[in-house]
């Protein structure tokens, strides 16, 4: 089987999970799509060199997390934040004001609100705690998988998750 066909299969199998991670880190479906496109392009370019030191899905999660963090760093430097601040609105409200409003189904609206709430709660956490919380709680990955994806020890995963939960209790 050619590596391109194998990669297409892997892409199809992992797309939904990786999109959810990117969405929860970026807080925006459009940003998540951009992140995922970048992540899969990076993965495709590196696929022939993948050495099976971890599972393919762990490798893809790591690439997606890295692409998400890179995108967030880029987005913070984006002038929209300054423009939103000048108008006295959040970046999300700024972009919402640009959209053409149309009627949406209740379920879509509910899902969007839920994603926004999850993002708002996790946005205030330090990066390692946020990533740990998203992978362990929201994505329901194991401690070992989270440890491999974030390249930290299992005890660091547990500590980050504990601290994230404590932050939520104090909020």
PDB file of N, CA and C in Angstrom, residues 28-101:
ATOM      1  N   UNK A  28     -12.511  28.360  18.093  1.00  0.00           N
ATOM      2  CA  UNK A  28     -13.200  28.859  16.917  1.00  0.00           C
ATOM      3  C   UNK A  28     -13.109  27.809  15.811  1.00  0.00           C
ATOM      4  N   UNK A  29     -14.238  27.391  15.218  1.00  0.00           N
ATOM      5  CA  UNK A  29     -14.185  26.344  14.186  1.00  0.00           C
ATOM      6  C   UNK A  29     -13.372  26.743  12.956  1.00  0.00           C
ATOM      7  N   UNK A  30     -13.397  28.009  12.593  1.00  0.00           N
ATOM      8  CA  UNK A  30     -12.619  28.446  11.430  1.00  0.00           C
ATOM      9  C   UNK A  30     -11.125  28.363  11.722  1.00  0.00           C
ATOM     10  N   UNK A  31     -10.733  28.767  12.921  1.00  0.00           N
ATOM     11  CA  UNK A  31      -9.326  28.649  13.311  1.00  0.00           C
ATOM     12  C   UNK A  31      -8.927  27.184  13.407  1.00  0.00           C
ATOM     13  N   UNK A  32      -9.822  26.355  13.923  1.00  0.00           N
ATOM     14  CA  UNK A  32      -9.532  24.921  14.043  1.00  0.00           C
ATOM     15  C   UNK A  32      -9.305  24.299  12.669  1.00  0.00           C
ATOM     16  N   UNK A  33     -10.086  24.709  11.686  1.00  0.00           N
ATOM     17  CA  UNK A  33      -9.886  24.205  10.321  1.00  0.00           C
ATOM     18  C   UNK A  33      -8.514  24.611   9.792  1.00  0.00           C
ATOM     19  N   UNK A  34      -8.134  25.861  10.025  1.00  0.00           N
ATOM     20  CA  UNK A  34      -6.811  26.318   9.587  1.00  0.00           C
ATOM     21  C   UNK A  34      -5.701  25.531  10.277  1.00  0.00           C
ATOM     22  N   UNK A  35      -5.857  25.332  11.578  1.00  0.00           N
ATOM     23  CA  UNK A  35      -4.870  24.585  12.351  1.00  0.00           C
ATOM     24  C   UNK A  35      -4.757  23.160  11.830  1.00  0.00           C
ATOM     25  N   UNK A  36      -5.893  22.530  11.611  1.00  0.00           N
ATOM     26  CA  UNK A  36      -5.880  21.144  11.162  1.00  0.00           C
ATOM     27  C   UNK A  36      -5.276  21.008   9.772  1.00  0.00           C
ATOM     28  N   UNK A  37      -5.540  21.957   8.919  1.00  0.00           N
ATOM     29  CA  UNK A  37      -4.926  21.918   7.586  1.00  0.00           C
ATOM     30  C   UNK A  37      -3.407  21.998   7.717  1.00  0.00           C
ATOM     31  N   UNK A  38      -2.930  22.903   8.545  1.00  0.00           N
ATOM     32  CA  UNK A  38      -1.492  23.036   8.767  1.00  0.00           C
ATOM     33  C   UNK A  38      -0.919  21.763   9.386  1.00  0.00           C
ATOM     34  N   UNK A  39      -1.623  21.212  10.368  1.00  0.00           N
ATOM     35  CA  UNK A  39      -1.147  20.005  11.046  1.00  0.00           C
ATOM     36  C   UNK A  39      -1.049  18.830  10.079  1.00  0.00           C
ATOM     37  N   UNK A  40      -2.067  18.635   9.262  1.00  0.00           N
ATOM     38  CA  UNK A  40      -2.034  17.510   8.332  1.00  0.00           C
ATOM     39  C   UNK A  40      -1.010  17.706   7.217  1.00  0.00           C
ATOM     40  N   UNK A  41      -0.784  18.935   6.816  1.00  0.00           N
ATOM     41  CA  UNK A  41       0.268  19.178   5.820  1.00  0.00           C
ATOM     42  C   UNK A  41       1.635  18.835   6.423  1.00  0.00           C
ATOM     43  N   UNK A  42       1.852  19.241   7.664  1.00  0.00           N
ATOM     44  CA  UNK A  42       3.102  18.908   8.341  1.00  0.00           C
ATOM     45  C   UNK A  42       3.241  17.401   8.513  1.00  0.00           C
ATOM     46  N   UNK A  43       2.156  16.750   8.898  1.00  0.00           N
ATOM     47  CA  UNK A  43       2.192  15.300   9.089  1.00  0.00           C
ATOM     48  C   UNK A  43       2.446  14.578   7.774  1.00  0.00           C
ATOM     49  N   UNK A  44       1.803  15.039   6.726  1.00  0.00           N
ATOM     50  CA  UNK A  44       1.983  14.385   5.418  1.00  0.00           C
ATOM     51  C   UNK A  44       3.432  14.495   4.946  1.00  0.00           C
ATOM     52  N   UNK A  45       4.016  15.684   5.127  1.00  0.00           N
ATOM     53  CA  UNK A  45       5.410  15.877   4.720  1.00  0.00           C
ATOM     54  C   UNK A  45       6.364  14.994   5.529  1.00  0.00           C
ATOM     55  N   UNK A  46       5.993  14.706   6.773  1.00  0.00           N
ATOM     56  CA  UNK A  46       6.868  13.930   7.657  1.00  0.00           C
ATOM     57  C   UNK A  46       6.485  12.455   7.746  1.00  0.00           C
ATOM     58  N   UNK A  47       5.423  12.053   7.067  1.00  0.00           N
ATOM     59  CA  UNK A  47       4.872  10.708   7.242  1.00  0.00           C
ATOM     60  C   UNK A  47       5.869   9.605   6.909  1.00  0.00           C
ATOM     61  N   UNK A  48       6.622   9.757   5.840  1.00  0.00           N
ATOM     62  CA  UNK A  48       7.586   8.711   5.472  1.00  0.00           C
ATOM     63  C   UNK A  48       8.688   8.558   6.519  1.00  0.00           C
ATOM     64  N   UNK A  49       8.936   9.603   7.296  1.00  0.00           N
ATOM     65  CA  UNK A  49       9.955   9.542   8.339  1.00  0.00           C
ATOM     66  C   UNK A  49       9.426   9.129   9.704  1.00  0.00           C
ATOM     67  N   UNK A  50       8.108   8.863   9.808  1.00  0.00           N
ATOM     68  CA  UNK A  50       7.516   8.447  11.090  1.00  0.00           C
ATOM     69  C   UNK A  50       8.148   7.131  11.524  1.00  0.00           C
ATOM     70  N   UNK A  51       8.668   7.082  12.754  1.00  0.00           N
ATOM     71  CA  UNK A  51       9.454   5.939  13.213  1.00  0.00           C
ATOM     72  C   UNK A  51       8.709   4.992  14.145  1.00  0.00           C
ATOM     73  N   UNK A  52       7.414   5.158  14.323  1.00  0.00           N
ATOM     74  CA  UNK A  52       6.601   4.280  15.172  1.00  0.00           C
ATOM     75  C   UNK A  52       7.078   4.239  16.624  1.00  0.00           C
ATOM     76  N   UNK A  53       7.671   5.314  17.118  1.00  0.00           N
ATOM     77  CA  UNK A  53       8.047   5.377  18.529  1.00  0.00           C
ATOM     78  C   UNK A  53       6.822   5.568  19.412  1.00  0.00           C
ATOM     79  N   UNK A  54       5.759   6.051  18.816  1.00  0.00           N
ATOM     80  CA  UNK A  54       4.470   6.178  19.487  1.00  0.00           C
ATOM     81  C   UNK A  54       3.417   5.773  18.466  1.00  0.00           C
ATOM     82  N   UNK A  55       2.159   5.766  18.879  1.00  0.00           N
ATOM     83  CA  UNK A  55       1.109   5.449  17.915  1.00  0.00           C
ATOM     84  C   UNK A  55       0.961   6.608  16.936  1.00  0.00           C
ATOM     85  N   UNK A  56       0.415   6.329  15.781  1.00  0.00           N
ATOM     86  CA  UNK A  56       0.208   7.372  14.782  1.00  0.00           C
ATOM     87  C   UNK A  56      -0.729   8.445  15.330  1.00  0.00           C
ATOM     88  N   UNK A  57      -1.761   8.025  16.080  1.00  0.00           N
ATOM     89  CA  UNK A  57      -2.703   9.023  16.601  1.00  0.00           C
ATOM     90  C   UNK A  57      -2.019   9.937  17.622  1.00  0.00           C
ATOM     91  N   UNK A  58      -1.147   9.395  18.454  1.00  0.00           N
ATOM     92  CA  UNK A  58      -0.407  10.221  19.407  1.00  0.00           C
ATOM     93  C   UNK A  58       0.475  11.219  18.661  1.00  0.00           C
ATOM     94  N   UNK A  59       1.129  10.747  17.630  1.00  0.00           N
ATOM     95  CA  UNK A  59       1.984  11.590  16.794  1.00  0.00           C
ATOM     96  C   UNK A  59       1.160  12.718  16.176  1.00  0.00           C
ATOM     97  N   UNK A  60      -0.036  12.388  15.656  1.00  0.00           N
ATOM     98  CA  UNK A  60      -0.901  13.397  15.045  1.00  0.00           C
ATOM     99  C   UNK A  60      -1.440  14.385  16.078  1.00  0.00           C
ATOM    100  N   UNK A  61      -1.790  13.908  17.277  1.00  0.00           N
ATOM    101  CA  UNK A  61      -2.223  14.813  18.347  1.00  0.00           C
ATOM    102  C   UNK A  61      -1.116  15.815  18.657  1.00  0.00           C
ATOM    103  N   UNK A  62       0.122  15.325  18.764  1.00  0.00           N
ATOM    104  CA  UNK A  62       1.252  16.199  19.089  1.00  0.00           C
ATOM    105  C   UNK A  62       1.403  17.283  18.018  1.00  0.00           C
ATOM    106  N   UNK A  63       1.320  16.879  16.760  1.00  0.00           N
ATOM    107  CA  UNK A  63       1.444  17.838  15.661  1.00  0.00           C
ATOM    108  C   UNK A  63       0.295  18.842  15.718  1.00  0.00           C
ATOM    109  N   UNK A  64      -0.920  18.371  16.000  1.00  0.00           N
ATOM    110  CA  UNK A  64      -2.090  19.255  16.074  1.00  0.00           C
ATOM    111  C   UNK A  64      -1.969  20.232  17.234  1.00  0.00           C
ATOM    112  N   UNK A  65      -1.528  19.750  18.387  1.00  0.00           N
ATOM    113  CA  UNK A  65      -1.328  20.638  19.539  1.00  0.00           C
ATOM    114  C   UNK A  65      -0.287  21.703  19.201  1.00  0.00           C
ATOM    115  N   UNK A  66       0.827  21.287  18.593  1.00  0.00           N
ATOM    116  CA  UNK A  66       1.864  22.252  18.215  1.00  0.00           C
ATOM    117  C   UNK A  66       1.339  23.276  17.209  1.00  0.00           C
ATOM    118  N   UNK A  67       0.583  22.815  16.216  1.00  0.00           N
ATOM    119  CA  UNK A  67       0.014  23.737  15.227  1.00  0.00           C
ATOM    120  C   UNK A  67      -0.976  24.695  15.883  1.00  0.00           C
ATOM    121  N   UNK A  68      -1.754  24.189  16.840  1.00  0.00           N
ATOM    122  CA  UNK A  68      -2.715  25.032  17.560  1.00  0.00           C
ATOM    123  C   UNK A  68      -2.005  26.111  18.352  1.00  0.00           C
ATOM    124  N   UNK A  69      -0.958  25.736  19.061  1.00  0.00           N
ATOM    125  CA  UNK A  69      -0.208  26.715  19.853  1.00  0.00           C
ATOM    126  C   UNK A  69       0.462  27.756  18.957  1.00  0.00           C
ATOM    127  N   UNK A  70       0.996  27.305  17.838  1.00  0.00           N
ATOM    128  CA  UNK A  70       1.611  28.230  16.881  1.00  0.00           C
ATOM    129  C   UNK A  70       0.562  29.203  16.349  1.00  0.00           C
ATOM    130  N   UNK A  71      -0.631  28.707  16.068  1.00  0.00           N
ATOM    131  CA  UNK A  71      -1.703  29.544  15.548  1.00  0.00           C
ATOM    132  C   UNK A  71      -2.158  30.566  16.592  1.00  0.00           C
ATOM    133  N   UNK A  72      -2.284  30.128  17.847  1.00  0.00           N
ATOM    134  CA  UNK A  72      -2.689  31.045  18.914  1.00  0.00           C
ATOM    135  C   UNK A  72      -1.661  32.159  19.064  1.00  0.00           C
ATOM    136  N   UNK A  73      -0.388  31.808  18.994  1.00  0.00           N
ATOM    137  CA  UNK A  73       0.670  32.815  19.091  1.00  0.00           C
ATOM    138  C   UNK A  73       0.554  33.809  17.935  1.00  0.00           C
ATOM    139  N   UNK A  74       0.303  33.288  16.731  1.00  0.00           N
ATOM    140  CA  UNK A  74       0.118  34.153  15.567  1.00  0.00           C
ATOM    141  C   UNK A  74      -1.111  35.038  15.746  1.00  0.00           C
ATOM    142  N   UNK A  75      -2.207  34.446  16.210  1.00  0.00           N
ATOM    143  CA  UNK A  75      -3.464  35.177  16.377  1.00  0.00           C
ATOM    144  C   UNK A  75      -3.319  36.301  17.398  1.00  0.00           C
ATOM    145  N   UNK A  76      -2.535  36.069  18.451  1.00  0.00           N
ATOM    146  CA  UNK A  76      -2.350  37.118  19.458  1.00  0.00           C
ATOM    147  C   UNK A  76      -1.630  38.326  18.880  1.00  0.00           C
ATOM    148  N   UNK A  77      -0.820  38.104  17.873  1.00  0.00           N
ATOM    149  CA  UNK A  77      -0.110  39.211  17.234  1.00  0.00           C
ATOM    150  C   UNK A  77      -0.970  39.871  16.154  1.00  0.00           C
ATOM    151  N   UNK A  78      -2.103  39.289  15.857  1.00  0.00           N
ATOM    152  CA  UNK A  78      -2.994  39.768  14.801  1.00  0.00           C
ATOM    153  C   UNK A  78      -3.659  41.069  15.244  1.00  0.00           C
ATOM    154  N   UNK A  79      -3.753  42.068  14.400  1.00  0.00           N
ATOM    155  CA  UNK A  79      -4.287  43.369  14.802  1.00  0.00           C
ATOM    156  C   UNK A  79      -5.774  43.368  15.164  1.00  0.00           C
ATOM    157  N   UNK A  80      -6.499  42.276  14.890  1.00  0.00           N
ATOM    158  CA  UNK A  80      -7.922  42.234  15.221  1.00  0.00           C
ATOM    159  C   UNK A  80      -8.120  42.399  16.727  1.00  0.00           C
ATOM    160  N   UNK A  81      -7.216  41.831  17.515  1.00  0.00           N
ATOM    161  CA  UNK A  81      -7.348  41.972  18.965  1.00  0.00           C
ATOM    162  C   UNK A  81      -7.301  43.441  19.379  1.00  0.00           C
ATOM    163  N   UNK A  82      -6.390  44.176  18.790  1.00  0.00           N
ATOM    164  CA  UNK A  82      -6.289  45.605  19.094  1.00  0.00           C
ATOM    165  C   UNK A  82      -7.547  46.334  18.638  1.00  0.00           C
ATOM    166  N   UNK A  83      -8.042  45.989  17.445  1.00  0.00           N
ATOM    167  CA  UNK A  83      -9.245  46.634  16.924  1.00  0.00           C
ATOM    168  C   UNK A  83     -10.456  46.308  17.793  1.00  0.00           C
ATOM    169  N   UNK A  84     -10.570  45.056  18.234  1.00  0.00           N
ATOM    170  CA  UNK A  84     -11.684  44.659  19.092  1.00  0.00           C
ATOM    171  C   UNK A  84     -11.625  45.416  20.413  1.00  0.00           C
ATOM    172  N   UNK A  85     -10.421  45.523  20.981  1.00  0.00           N
ATOM    173  CA  UNK A  85     -10.231  46.246  22.240  1.00  0.00           C
ATOM    174  C   UNK A  85     -10.657  47.708  22.087  1.00  0.00           C
ATOM    175  N   UNK A  86     -10.281  48.326  20.982  1.00  0.00           N
ATOM    176  CA  UNK A  86     -10.652  49.716  20.732  1.00  0.00           C
ATOM    177  C   UNK A  86     -12.174  49.897  20.634  1.00  0.00           C
ATOM    178  N   UNK A  87     -12.860  48.878  20.130  1.00  0.00           N
ATOM    179  CA  UNK A  87     -14.318  48.946  20.005  1.00  0.00           C
ATOM    180  C   UNK A  87     -15.026  48.476  21.274  1.00  0.00           C
ATOM    181  N   UNK A  88     -14.253  47.971  22.248  1.00  0.00           N
ATOM    182  CA  UNK A  88     -14.835  47.526  23.509  1.00  0.00           C
ATOM    183  C   UNK A  88     -15.558  46.194  23.424  1.00  0.00           C
ATOM    184  N   UNK A  89     -15.121  45.313  22.513  1.00  0.00           N
ATOM    185  CA  UNK A  89     -15.730  43.990  22.369  1.00  0.00           C
ATOM    186  C   UNK A  89     -14.633  42.935  22.380  1.00  0.00           C
ATOM    187  N   UNK A  90     -15.052  41.684  22.558  1.00  0.00           N
ATOM    188  CA  UNK A  90     -14.087  40.588  22.478  1.00  0.00           C
ATOM    189  C   UNK A  90     -13.802  40.293  21.012  1.00  0.00           C
ATOM    190  N   UNK A  91     -12.743  39.528  20.757  1.00  0.00           N
ATOM    191  CA  UNK A  91     -12.418  39.151  19.385  1.00  0.00           C
ATOM    192  C   UNK A  91     -13.559  38.340  18.784  1.00  0.00           C
ATOM    193  N   UNK A  92     -14.128  37.436  19.572  1.00  0.00           N
ATOM    194  CA  UNK A  92     -15.246  36.620  19.087  1.00  0.00           C
ATOM    195  C   UNK A  92     -16.434  37.514  18.713  1.00  0.00           C
ATOM    196  N   UNK A  93     -16.738  38.499  19.561  1.00  0.00           N
ATOM    197  CA  UNK A  93     -17.841  39.418  19.261  1.00  0.00           C
ATOM    198  C   UNK A  93     -17.536  40.243  18.014  1.00  0.00           C
ATOM    199  N   UNK A  94     -16.276  40.611  17.859  1.00  0.00           N
ATOM    200  CA  UNK A  94     -15.870  41.361  16.678  1.00  0.00           C
ATOM    201  C   UNK A  94     -16.160  40.562  15.412  1.00  0.00           C
ATOM    202  N   UNK A  95     -15.744  39.286  15.387  1.00  0.00           N
ATOM    203  CA  UNK A  95     -15.972  38.447  14.215  1.00  0.00           C
ATOM    204  C   UNK A  95     -17.454  38.137  14.033  1.00  0.00           C
ATOM    205  N   UNK A  96     -18.163  37.960  15.137  1.00  0.00           N
ATOM    206  CA  UNK A  96     -19.606  37.701  15.032  1.00  0.00           C
ATOM    207  C   UNK A  96     -20.306  38.879  14.367  1.00  0.00           C
ATOM    208  N   UNK A  97     -19.853  40.094  14.666  1.00  0.00           N
ATOM    209  CA  UNK A  97     -20.448  41.280  14.067  1.00  0.00           C
ATOM    210  C   UNK A  97     -20.224  41.357  12.566  1.00  0.00           C
ATOM    211  N   UNK A  98     -19.216  40.665  12.068  1.00  0.00           N
ATOM    212  CA  UNK A  98     -18.934  40.676  10.642  1.00  0.00           C
ATOM    213  C   UNK A  98     -19.731  39.628   9.874  1.00  0.00           C
ATOM    214  N   UNK A  99     -20.256  38.652  10.579  1.00  0.00           N
ATOM    215  CA  UNK A  99     -20.965  37.553   9.915  1.00  0.00           C
ATOM    216  C   UNK A  99     -22.341  37.988   9.433  1.00  0.00           C
ATOM    217  N   UNK A 100     -22.772  37.312   8.417  1.00  0.00           N
ATOM    218  CA  UNK A 100     -24.133  37.496   7.913  1.00  0.00           C
ATOM    219  C   UNK A 100     -25.028  36.601   8.758  1.00  0.00           C
ATOM    220  N   UNK A 101     -25.852  37.196   9.606  1.00  0.00           N
ATOM    221  CA  UNK A 101     -26.688  36.402  10.494  1.00  0.00           C
ATOM    222  C   UNK A 101     -27.776  35.698   9.705  1.00  0.00           C
TER     223      UNK A 101
END
